[in-house]
GROMACS .gro file of C-alpha atoms in nm:
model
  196
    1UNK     CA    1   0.000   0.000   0.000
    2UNK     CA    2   0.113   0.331  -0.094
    3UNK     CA    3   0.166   0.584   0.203
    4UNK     CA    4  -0.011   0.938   0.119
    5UNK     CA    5   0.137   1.217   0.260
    6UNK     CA    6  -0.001   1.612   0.237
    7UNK     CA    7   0.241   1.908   0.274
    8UNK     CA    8   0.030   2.134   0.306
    9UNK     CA    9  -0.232   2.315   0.555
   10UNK     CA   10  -0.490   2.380   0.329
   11UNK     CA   11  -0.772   2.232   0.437
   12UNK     CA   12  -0.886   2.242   0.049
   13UNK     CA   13  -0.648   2.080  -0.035
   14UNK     CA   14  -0.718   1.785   0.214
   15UNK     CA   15  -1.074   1.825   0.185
   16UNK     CA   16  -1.042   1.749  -0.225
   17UNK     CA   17  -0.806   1.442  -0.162
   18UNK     CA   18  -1.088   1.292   0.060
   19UNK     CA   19  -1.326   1.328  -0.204
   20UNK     CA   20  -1.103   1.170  -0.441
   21UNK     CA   21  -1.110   0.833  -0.145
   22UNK     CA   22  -0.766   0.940  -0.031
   23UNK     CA   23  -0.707   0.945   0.318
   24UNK     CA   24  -0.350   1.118   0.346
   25UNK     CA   25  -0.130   1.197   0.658
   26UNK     CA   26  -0.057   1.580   0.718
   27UNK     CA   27   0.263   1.713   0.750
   28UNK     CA   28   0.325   2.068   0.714
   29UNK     CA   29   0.707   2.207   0.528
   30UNK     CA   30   0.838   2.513   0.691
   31UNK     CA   31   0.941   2.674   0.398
   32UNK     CA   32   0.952   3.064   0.308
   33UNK     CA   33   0.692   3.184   0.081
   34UNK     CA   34   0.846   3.540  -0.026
   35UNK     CA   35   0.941   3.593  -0.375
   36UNK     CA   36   1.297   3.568  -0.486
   37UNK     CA   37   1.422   3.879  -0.700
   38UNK     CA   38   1.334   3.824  -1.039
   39UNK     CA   39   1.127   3.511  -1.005
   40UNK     CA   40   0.778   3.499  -1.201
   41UNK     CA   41   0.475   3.409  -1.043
   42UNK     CA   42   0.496   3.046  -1.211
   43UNK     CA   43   0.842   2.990  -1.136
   44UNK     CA   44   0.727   3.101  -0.758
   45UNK     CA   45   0.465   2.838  -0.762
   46UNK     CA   46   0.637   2.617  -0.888
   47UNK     CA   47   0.921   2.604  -0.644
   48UNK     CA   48   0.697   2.630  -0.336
   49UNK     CA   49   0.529   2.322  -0.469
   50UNK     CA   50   0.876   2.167  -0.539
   51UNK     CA   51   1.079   2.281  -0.195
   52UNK     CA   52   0.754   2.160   0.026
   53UNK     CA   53   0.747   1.850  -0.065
   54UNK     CA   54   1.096   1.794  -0.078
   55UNK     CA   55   1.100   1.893   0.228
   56UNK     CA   56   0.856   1.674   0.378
   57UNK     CA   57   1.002   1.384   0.160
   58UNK     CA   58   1.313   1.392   0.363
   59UNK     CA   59   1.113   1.353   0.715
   60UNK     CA   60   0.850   1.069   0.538
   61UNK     CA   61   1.091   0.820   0.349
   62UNK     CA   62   0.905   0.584   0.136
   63UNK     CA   63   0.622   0.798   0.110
   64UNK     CA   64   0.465   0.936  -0.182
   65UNK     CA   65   0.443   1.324  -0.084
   66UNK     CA   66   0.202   1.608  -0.296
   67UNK     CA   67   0.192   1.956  -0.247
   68UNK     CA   68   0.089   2.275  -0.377
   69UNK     CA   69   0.113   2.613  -0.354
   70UNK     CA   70  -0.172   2.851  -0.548
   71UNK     CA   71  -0.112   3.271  -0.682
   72UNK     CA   72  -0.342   3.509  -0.833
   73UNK     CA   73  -0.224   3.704  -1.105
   74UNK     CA   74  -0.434   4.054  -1.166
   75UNK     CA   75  -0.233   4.365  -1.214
   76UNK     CA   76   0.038   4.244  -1.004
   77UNK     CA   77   0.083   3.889  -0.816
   78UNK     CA   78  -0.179   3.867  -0.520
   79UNK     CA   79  -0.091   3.609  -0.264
   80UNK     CA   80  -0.261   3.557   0.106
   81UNK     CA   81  -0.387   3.918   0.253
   82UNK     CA   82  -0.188   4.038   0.551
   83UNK     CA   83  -0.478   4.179   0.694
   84UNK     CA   84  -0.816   4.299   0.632
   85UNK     CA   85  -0.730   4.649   0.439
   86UNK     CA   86  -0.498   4.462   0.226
   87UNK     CA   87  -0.793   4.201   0.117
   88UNK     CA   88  -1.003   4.470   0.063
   89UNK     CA   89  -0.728   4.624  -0.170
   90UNK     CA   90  -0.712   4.306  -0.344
   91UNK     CA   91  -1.041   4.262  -0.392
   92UNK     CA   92  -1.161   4.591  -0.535
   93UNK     CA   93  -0.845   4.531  -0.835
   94UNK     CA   94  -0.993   4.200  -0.929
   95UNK     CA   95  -1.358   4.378  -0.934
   96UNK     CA   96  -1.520   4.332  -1.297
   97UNK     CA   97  -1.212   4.163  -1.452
   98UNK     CA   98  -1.023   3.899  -1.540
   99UNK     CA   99  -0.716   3.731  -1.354
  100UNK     CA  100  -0.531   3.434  -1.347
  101UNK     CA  101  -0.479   3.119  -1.071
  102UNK     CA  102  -0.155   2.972  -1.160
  103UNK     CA  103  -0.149   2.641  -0.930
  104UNK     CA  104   0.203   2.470  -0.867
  105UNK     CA  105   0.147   2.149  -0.752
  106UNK     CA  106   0.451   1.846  -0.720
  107UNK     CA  107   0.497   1.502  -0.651
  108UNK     CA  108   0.770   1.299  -0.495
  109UNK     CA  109   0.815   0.929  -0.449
  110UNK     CA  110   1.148   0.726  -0.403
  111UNK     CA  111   1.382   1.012  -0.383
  112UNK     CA  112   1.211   1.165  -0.732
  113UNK     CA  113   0.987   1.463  -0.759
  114UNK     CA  114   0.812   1.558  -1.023
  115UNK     CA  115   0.607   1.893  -1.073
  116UNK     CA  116   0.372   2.129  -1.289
  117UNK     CA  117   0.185   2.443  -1.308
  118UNK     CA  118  -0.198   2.447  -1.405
  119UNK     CA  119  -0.335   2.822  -1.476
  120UNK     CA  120  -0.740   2.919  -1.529
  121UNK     CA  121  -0.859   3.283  -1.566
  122UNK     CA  122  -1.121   3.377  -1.334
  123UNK     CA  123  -1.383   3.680  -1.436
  124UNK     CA  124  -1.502   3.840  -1.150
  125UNK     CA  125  -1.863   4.058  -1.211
  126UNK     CA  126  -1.859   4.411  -1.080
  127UNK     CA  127  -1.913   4.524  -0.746
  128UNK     CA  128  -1.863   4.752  -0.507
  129UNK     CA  129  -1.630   4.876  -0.230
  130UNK     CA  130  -1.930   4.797   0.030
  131UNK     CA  131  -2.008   4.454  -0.106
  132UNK     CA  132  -1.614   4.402  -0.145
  133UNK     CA  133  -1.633   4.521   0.273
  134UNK     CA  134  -1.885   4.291   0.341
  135UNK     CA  135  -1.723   3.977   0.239
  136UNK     CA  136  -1.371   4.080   0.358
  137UNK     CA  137  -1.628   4.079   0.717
  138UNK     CA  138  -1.664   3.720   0.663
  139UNK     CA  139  -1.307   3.639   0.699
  140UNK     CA  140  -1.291   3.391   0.467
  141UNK     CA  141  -1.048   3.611   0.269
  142UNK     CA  142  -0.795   3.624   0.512
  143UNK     CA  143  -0.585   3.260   0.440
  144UNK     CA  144  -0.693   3.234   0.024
  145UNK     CA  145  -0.467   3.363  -0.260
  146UNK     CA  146  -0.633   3.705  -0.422
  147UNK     CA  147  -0.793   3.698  -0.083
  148UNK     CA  148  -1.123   3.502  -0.226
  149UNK     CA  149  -1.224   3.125  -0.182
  150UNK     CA  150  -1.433   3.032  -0.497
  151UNK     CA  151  -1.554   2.710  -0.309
  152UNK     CA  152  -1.697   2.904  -0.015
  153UNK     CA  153  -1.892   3.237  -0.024
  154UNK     CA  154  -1.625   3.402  -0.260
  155UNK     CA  155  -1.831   3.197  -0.543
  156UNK     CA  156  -2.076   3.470  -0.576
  157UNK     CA  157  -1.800   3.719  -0.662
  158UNK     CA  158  -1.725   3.487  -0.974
  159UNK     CA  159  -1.923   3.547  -1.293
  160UNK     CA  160  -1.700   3.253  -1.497
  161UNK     CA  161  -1.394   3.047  -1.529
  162UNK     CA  162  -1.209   2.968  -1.851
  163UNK     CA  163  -1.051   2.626  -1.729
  164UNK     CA  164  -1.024   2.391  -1.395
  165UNK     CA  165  -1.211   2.475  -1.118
  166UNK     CA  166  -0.980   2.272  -0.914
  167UNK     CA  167  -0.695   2.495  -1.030
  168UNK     CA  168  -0.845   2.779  -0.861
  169UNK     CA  169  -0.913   2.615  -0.503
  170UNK     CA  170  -0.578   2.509  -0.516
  171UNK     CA  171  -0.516   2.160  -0.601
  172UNK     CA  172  -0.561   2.077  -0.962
  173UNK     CA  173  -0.682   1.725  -0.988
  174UNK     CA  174  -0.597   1.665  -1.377
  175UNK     CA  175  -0.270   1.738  -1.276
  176UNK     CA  176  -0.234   1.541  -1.004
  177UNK     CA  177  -0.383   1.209  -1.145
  178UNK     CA  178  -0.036   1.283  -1.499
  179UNK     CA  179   0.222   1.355  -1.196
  180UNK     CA  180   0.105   1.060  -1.041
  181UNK     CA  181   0.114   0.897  -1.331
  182UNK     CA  182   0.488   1.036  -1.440
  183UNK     CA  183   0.588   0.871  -1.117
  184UNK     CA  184   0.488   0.525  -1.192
  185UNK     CA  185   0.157   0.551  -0.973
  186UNK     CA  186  -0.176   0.493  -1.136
  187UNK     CA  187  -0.488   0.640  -0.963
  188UNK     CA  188  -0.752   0.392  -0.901
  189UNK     CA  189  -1.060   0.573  -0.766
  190UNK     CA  190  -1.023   0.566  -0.446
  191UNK     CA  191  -0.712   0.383  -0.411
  192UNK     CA  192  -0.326   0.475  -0.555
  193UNK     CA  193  -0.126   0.145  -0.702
  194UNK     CA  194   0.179   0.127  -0.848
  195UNK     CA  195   0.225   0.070  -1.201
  196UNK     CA  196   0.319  -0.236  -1.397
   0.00000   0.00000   0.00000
């Protein structure tokens, strides 16, 4: 049997492996988030994806180890809000537009990693500073990149997406099932197995 590990403390992402009939392990990679000088927003997700699961893969030997890490790209890179003012800041850019989730997400097994980036563009309807107010009052802006959550009340900011859905909470499945895959592990609904 295949060991699953997460690194990762999204509960979206845990929340979609369990609805895929996964049950991984959690274990979070202390790794720094900020940008390096000149990096782009996919080479940024990328990494983060890469360096966290490496990371984990050291501690968890053996065990097959995905992570992700998840940007929104409007008029500049939006990651988590700092605080309230700054997620209403995001917000009101990404009001009546349209923006990009770029979605790093890697795999490791046996002392090999592999790793992609998905991207969908996100059109957000028009709205207002007060509406924009109201939902930062929620709080469920406060931990998501571009300081929405398109599974949670954030969906009724969104007026269409032009890709995976999955891409935007976070964890892109498609991608997951061809890492998994580039590994030498075949999904089996509900189950992972090795292949051949």
């Amino acid at each position: 049997m295949i060991e699953l590990v997460l690194a990762s403390a999204s509960p979206r992402r845990l929340d979609i492996l369990r609805q895929l009939g996964l049950d991984p392990s959690v274990e979070v990679a202390d790794v720094e988030e900020a940008f390096r000088p000149g990096e782009t927003a996919e080479d940024h997700v990328r990494r983060l994806a890469r360096e966290k699961v490496q990371a984990v893969a050291t501690l968890r030997p053996g065990a097959l180890v995905v992570g992700g890490d998840t940007v929104v790209v409007g008029a500049e890179v939006l990651g988590k809000p700092a605080d309230e003012s700054e997620a209403l800041e995001m917000l009101l850019s990404l009001a009546g537009r349209t923006h990009e989730v770029l979605s790093g997400l890697a795999v490791s097994l046996g002392g090999r990693t592999v790793c992609t980036v998905a991207r969908t563009d996100v059109v957000f309807r028009a709205y207002d500073e007060a509406e924009a107010r109201a939902y930062v009052r929620t709080g469920e802006p406060m931990d998501k990149a571009g300081a929405y959550g398109i599974q949670g009340l954030g969906a009724a900011l969104v007026e269409e997406i032009r890709g995976d859905y999955y891409t935007v909470v976070g964890f892109p499945v498609a991608s997951f099932v061809a890492l998994l895959e580039e590994i030498g592990v075949r999904y089996a609904f509900g189950r992972l197995e090795p292949m051949g």
